[in-house]
Coordinates of N, CA and C in Angstrom, one line a residue:
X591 N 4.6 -15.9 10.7 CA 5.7 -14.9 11.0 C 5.4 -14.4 12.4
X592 N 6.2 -13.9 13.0 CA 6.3 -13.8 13.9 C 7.1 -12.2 14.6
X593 N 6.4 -11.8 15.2 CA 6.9 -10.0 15.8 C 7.5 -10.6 17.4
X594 N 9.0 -10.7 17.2 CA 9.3 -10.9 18.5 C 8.9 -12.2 18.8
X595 N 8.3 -12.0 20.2 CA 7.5 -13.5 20.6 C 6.1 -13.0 20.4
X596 N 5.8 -12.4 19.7 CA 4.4 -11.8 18.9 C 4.1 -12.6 17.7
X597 N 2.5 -12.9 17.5 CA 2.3 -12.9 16.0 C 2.0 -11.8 15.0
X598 N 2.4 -12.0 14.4 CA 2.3 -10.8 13.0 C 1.2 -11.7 11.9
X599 N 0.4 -11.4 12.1 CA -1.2 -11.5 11.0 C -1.4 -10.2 10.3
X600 N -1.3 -11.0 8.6 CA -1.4 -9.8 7.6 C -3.2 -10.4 7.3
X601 N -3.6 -9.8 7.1 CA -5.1 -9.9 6.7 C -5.9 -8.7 6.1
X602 N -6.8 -8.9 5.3 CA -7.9 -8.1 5.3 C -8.3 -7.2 5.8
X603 N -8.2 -5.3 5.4 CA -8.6 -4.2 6.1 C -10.0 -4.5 6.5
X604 N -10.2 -4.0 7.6 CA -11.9 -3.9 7.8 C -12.6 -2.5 8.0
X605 N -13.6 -2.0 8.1 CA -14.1 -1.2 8.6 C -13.4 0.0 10.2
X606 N -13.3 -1.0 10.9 CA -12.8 -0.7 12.2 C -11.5 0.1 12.1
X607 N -10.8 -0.4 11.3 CA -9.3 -0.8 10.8 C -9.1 1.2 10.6
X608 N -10.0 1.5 10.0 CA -9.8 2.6 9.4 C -9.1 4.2 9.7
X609 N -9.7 4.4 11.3 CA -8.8 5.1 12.1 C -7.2 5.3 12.2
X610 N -7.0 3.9 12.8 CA -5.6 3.5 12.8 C -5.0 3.8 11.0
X611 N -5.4 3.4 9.8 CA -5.2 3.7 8.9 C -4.8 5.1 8.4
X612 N -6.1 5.8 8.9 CA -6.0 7.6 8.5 C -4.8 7.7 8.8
X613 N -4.6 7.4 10.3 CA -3.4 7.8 10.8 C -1.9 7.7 10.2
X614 N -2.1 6.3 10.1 CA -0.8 6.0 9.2 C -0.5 7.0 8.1
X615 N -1.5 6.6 7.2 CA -1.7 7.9 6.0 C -1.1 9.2 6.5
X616 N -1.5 9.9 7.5 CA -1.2 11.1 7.3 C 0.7 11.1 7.6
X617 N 1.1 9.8 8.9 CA 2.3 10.2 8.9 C 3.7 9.5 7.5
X618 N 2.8 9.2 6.7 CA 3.5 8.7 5.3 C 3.4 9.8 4.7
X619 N 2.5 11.0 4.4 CA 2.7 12.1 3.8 C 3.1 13.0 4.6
X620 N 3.3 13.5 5.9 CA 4.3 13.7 7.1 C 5.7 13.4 6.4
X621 N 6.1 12.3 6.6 CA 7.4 12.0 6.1 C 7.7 12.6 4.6
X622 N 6.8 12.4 3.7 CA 7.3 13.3 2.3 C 7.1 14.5 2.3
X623 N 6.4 15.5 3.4 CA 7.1 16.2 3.0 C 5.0 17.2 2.7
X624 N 3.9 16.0 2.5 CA 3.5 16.9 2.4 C 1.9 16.7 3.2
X625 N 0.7 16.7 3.2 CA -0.3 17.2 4.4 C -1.4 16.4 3.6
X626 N -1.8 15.0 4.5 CA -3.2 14.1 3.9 C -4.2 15.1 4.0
X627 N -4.9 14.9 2.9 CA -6.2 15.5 2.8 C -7.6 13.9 3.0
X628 N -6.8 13.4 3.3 CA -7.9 12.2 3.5 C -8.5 11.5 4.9
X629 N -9.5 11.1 5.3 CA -10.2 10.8 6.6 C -10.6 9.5 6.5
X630 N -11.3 8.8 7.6 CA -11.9 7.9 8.1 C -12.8 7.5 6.6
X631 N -13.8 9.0 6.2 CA -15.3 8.8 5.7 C -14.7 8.6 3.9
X632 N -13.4 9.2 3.4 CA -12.5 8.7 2.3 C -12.5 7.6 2.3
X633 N -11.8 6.7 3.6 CA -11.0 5.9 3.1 C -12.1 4.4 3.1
X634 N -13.5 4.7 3.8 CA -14.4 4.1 4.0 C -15.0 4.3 2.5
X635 N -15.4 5.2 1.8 CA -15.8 5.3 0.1 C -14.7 4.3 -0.6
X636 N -13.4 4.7 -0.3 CA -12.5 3.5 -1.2 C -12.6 2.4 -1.4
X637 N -12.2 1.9 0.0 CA -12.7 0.8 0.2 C -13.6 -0.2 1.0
X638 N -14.3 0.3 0.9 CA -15.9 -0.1 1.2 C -17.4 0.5 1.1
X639 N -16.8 1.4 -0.2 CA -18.4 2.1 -0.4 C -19.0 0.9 -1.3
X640 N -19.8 1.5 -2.4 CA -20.7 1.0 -3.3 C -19.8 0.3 -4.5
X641 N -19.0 1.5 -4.6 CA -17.7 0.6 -5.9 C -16.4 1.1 -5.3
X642 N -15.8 -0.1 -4.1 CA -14.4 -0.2 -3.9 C -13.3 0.5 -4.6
X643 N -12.9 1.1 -5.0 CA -11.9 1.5 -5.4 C -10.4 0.9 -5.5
X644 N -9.9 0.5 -4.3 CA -9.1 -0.3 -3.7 C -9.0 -1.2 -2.8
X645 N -7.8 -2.0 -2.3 CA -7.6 -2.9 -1.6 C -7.0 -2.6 -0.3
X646 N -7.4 -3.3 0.4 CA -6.6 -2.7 1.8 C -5.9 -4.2 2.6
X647 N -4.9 -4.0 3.2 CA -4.1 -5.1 3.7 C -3.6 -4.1 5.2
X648 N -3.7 -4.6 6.1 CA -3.3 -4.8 7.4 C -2.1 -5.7 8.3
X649 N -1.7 -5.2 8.8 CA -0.8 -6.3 9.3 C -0.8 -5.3 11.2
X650 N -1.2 -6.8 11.8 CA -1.5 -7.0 13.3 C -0.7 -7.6 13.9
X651 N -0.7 -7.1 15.0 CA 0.0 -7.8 16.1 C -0.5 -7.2 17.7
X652 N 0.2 -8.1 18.7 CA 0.0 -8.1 19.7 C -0.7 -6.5 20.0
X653 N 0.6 -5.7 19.4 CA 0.3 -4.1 19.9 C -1.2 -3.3 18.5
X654 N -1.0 -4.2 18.0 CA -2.6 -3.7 17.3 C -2.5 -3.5 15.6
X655 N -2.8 -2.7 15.2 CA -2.3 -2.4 13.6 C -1.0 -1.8 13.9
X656 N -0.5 -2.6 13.0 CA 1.0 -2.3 13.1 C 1.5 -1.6 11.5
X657 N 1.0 -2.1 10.4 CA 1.0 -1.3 9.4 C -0.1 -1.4 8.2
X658 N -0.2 -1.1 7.1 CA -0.9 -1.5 6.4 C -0.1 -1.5 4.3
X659 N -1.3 -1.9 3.7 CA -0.5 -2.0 2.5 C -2.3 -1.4 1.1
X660 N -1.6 -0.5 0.9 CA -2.9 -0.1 -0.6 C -3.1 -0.4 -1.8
X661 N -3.8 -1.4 -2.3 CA -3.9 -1.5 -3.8 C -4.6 -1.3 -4.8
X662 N -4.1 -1.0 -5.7 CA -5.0 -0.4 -6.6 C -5.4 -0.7 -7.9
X663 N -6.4 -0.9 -8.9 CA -6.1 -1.7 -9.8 C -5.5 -1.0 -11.4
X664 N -4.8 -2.0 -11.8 CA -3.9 -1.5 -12.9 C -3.9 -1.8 -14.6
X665 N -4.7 -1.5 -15.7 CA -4.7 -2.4 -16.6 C -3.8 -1.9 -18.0
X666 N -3.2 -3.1 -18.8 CA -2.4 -3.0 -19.6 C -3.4 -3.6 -20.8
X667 N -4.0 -3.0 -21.5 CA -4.9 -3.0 -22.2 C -4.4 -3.6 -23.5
X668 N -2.9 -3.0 -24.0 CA -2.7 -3.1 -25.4 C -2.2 -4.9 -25.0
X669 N -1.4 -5.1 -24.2 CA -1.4 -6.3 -23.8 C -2.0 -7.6 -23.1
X670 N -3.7 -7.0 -22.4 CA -4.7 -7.8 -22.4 C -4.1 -8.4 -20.5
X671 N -4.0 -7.5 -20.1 CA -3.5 -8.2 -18.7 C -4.2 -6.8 -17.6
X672 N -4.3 -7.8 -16.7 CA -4.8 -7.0 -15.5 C -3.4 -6.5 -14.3
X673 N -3.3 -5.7 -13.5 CA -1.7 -5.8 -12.9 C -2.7 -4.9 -11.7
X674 N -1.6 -4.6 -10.3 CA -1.8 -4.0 -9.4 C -0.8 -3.1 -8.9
X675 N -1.2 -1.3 -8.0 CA -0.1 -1.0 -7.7 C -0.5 -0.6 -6.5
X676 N 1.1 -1.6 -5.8 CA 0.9 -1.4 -4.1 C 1.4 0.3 -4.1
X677 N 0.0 1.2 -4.3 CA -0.3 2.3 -4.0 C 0.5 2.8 -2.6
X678 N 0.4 2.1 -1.8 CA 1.3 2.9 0.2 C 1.4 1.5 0.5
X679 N 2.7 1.7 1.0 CA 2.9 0.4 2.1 C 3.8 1.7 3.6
X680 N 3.1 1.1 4.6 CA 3.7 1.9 5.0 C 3.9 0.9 6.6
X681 N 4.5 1.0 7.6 CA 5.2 0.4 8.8 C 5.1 1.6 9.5
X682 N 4.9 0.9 10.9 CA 5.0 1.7 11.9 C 6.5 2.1 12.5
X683 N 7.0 3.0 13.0 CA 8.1 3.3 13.2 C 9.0 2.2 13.7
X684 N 8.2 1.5 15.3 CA 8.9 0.8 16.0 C 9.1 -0.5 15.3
X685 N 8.1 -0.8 14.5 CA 8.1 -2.1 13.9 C 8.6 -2.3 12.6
X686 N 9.7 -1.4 11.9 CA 10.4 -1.3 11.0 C 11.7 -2.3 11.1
X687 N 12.1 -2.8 9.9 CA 12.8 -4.0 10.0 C 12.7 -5.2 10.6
X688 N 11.9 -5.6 10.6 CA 11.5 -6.6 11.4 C 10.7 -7.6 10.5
X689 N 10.5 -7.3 9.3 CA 9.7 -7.8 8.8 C 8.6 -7.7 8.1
X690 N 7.6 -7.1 8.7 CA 5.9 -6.5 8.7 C 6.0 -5.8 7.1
X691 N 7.1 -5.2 6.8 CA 6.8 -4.5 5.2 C 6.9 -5.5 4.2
X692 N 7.6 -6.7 4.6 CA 8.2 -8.0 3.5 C 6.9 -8.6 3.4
X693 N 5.8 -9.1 4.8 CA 5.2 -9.6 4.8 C 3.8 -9.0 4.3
X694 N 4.0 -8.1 4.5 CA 2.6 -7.1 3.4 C 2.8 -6.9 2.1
X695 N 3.9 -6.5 1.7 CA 4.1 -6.8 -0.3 C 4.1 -8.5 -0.2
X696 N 4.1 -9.7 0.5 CA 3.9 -11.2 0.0 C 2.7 -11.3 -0.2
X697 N 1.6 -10.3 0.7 CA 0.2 -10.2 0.5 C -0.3 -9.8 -0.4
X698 N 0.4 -8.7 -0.6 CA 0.0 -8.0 -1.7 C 0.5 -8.5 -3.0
X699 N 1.5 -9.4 -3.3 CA 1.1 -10.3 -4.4 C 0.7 -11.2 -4.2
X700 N -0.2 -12.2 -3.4 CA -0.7 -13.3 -3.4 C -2.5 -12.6 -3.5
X701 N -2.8 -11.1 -3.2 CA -3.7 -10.6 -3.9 C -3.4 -10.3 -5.3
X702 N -3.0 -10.1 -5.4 CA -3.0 -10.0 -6.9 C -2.7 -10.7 -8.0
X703 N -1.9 -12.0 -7.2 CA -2.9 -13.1 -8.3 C -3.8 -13.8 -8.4
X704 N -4.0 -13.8 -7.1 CA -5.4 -13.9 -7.0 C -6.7 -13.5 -7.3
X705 N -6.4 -12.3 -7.9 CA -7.5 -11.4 -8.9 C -6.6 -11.5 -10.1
X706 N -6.0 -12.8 -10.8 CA -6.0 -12.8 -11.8 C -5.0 -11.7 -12.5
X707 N -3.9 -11.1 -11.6 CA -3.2 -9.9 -12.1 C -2.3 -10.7 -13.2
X708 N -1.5 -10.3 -13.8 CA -0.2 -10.4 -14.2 C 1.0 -9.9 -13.3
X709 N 1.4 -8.7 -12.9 CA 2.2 -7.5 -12.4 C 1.8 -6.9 -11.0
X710 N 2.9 -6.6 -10.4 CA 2.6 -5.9 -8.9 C 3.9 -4.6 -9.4
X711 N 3.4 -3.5 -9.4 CA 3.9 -2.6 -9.5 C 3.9 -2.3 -8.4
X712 N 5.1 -1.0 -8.1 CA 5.6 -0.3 -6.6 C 6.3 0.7 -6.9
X713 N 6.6 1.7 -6.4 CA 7.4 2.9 -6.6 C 7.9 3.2 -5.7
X714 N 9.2 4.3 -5.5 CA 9.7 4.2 -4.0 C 10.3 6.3 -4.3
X715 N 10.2 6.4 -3.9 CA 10.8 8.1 -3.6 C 12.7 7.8 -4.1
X716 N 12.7 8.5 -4.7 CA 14.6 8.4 -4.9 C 15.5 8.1 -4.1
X717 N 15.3 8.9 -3.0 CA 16.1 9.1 -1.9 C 16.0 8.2 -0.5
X718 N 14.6 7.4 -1.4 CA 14.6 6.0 -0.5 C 15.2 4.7 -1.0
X719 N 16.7 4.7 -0.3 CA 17.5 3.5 -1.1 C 16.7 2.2 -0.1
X720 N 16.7 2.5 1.0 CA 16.4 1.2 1.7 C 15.2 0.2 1.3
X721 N 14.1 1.0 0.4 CA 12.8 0.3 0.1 C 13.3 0.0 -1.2
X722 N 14.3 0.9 -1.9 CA 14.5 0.2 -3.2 C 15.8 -0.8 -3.5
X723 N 16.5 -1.1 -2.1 CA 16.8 -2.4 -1.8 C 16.3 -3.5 -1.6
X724 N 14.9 -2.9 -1.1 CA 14.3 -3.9 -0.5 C 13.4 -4.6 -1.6
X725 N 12.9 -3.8 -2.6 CA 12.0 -4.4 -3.5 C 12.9 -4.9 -4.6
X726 N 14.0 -4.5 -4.7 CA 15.2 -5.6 -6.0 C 14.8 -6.9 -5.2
X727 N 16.0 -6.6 -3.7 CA 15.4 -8.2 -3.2 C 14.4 -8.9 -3.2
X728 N 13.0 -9.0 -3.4 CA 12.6 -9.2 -3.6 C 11.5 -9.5 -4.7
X729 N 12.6 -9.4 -5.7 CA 12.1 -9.6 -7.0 C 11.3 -8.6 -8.2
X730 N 11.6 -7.6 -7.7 CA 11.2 -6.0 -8.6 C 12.3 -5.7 -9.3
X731 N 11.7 -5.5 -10.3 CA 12.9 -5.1 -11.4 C 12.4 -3.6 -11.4
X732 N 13.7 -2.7 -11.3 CA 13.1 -1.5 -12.0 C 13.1 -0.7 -12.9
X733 N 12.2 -0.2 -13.4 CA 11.6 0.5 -14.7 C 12.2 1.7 -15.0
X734 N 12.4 1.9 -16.2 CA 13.0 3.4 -16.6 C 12.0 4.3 -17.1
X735 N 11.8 5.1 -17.1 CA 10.2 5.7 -17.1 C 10.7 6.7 -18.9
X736 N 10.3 6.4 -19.7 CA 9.9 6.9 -20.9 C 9.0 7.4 -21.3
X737 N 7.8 7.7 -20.6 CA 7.0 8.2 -21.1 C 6.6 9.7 -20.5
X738 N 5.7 10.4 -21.0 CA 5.0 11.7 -20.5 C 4.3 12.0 -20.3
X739 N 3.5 12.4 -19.1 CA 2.4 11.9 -18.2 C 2.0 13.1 -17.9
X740 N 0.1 13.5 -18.1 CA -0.4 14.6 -18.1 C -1.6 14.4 -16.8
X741 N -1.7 15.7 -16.2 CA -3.1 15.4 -15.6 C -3.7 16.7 -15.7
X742 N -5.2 16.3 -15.8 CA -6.0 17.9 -15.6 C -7.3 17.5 -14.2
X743 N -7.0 18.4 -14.1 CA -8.2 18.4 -12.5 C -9.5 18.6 -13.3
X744 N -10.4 17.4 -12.6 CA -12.3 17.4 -13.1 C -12.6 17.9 -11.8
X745 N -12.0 18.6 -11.0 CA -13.2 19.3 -10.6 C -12.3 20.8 -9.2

């Protein structure tokens, strides 16, 4: 794939990568509306402390990290299947439409069956028709949510 007369390489987050990352992060919770509490030394425990947490995908080009993609692991227990949720997919402003977000969810399901998933889960904000254009086309069916969902803070 191709950025322009650029190449567009989706690959493997690395260590390095991480900076550029924060960043992203905070301006994806920027855009909703609300304020990352996460850093460098976070995102380094996630994914690449002692027990990874998550997955990280990158997508590069000429001008550098251009976006990235988060995964997370997902299990359907009563049904015996492993699944994944692309947690943040997020694009850099200039390099929106172009491609870079199609080519990071192709990653992010060719990881995930590659670990054996079943499912690539994704979720999109309401009021984001464009990504939930974008993931029908691309083969997301979406879910009607029935159920009721609790959380309590451990700490």
């Amino acid at each position: 794939m191709t950025q322009g007369a650029n190449p567009l390489h989706i690959r493997e987050g690395k260590r390095e990568d991480l900076p550029h990352v924060a960043n992203m992060v905070r301006a994806l919770a920027d855009h909703h509306g609300d304020r990352a509490k996460t850093d460098v030394s976070v995102l380094t425990r996630d994914f690449f402390g002692p027990t990874p947490w998550g997955h990280l995908l990158v997508a590069e080009g000429e001008r550098g990290v251009l976006g990235y993609a988060a995964l997370c692991p997902v299990l359907r227990l009563q049904d015996g299947v492993r699944g994944m949720e692309l947690h943040h997919l997020f694009v850099r402003c200039p390099f929106r439409g172009r491609g870079v977000g199609k080519a990071l969810i192709s990653a992010a399901e060719k990881t995930a069956a590659a670990s054996h998933c079943a499912f690539l889960n994704v979720g999109a904000h309401p009021a984001n028709k464009d990504a939930q254009s974008t993931y029908k086309a691309l083969g997301f069916v979406q879910r009607s949510g029935s159920t009721v969902r609790f959380r309590k803070s451990l700490g």
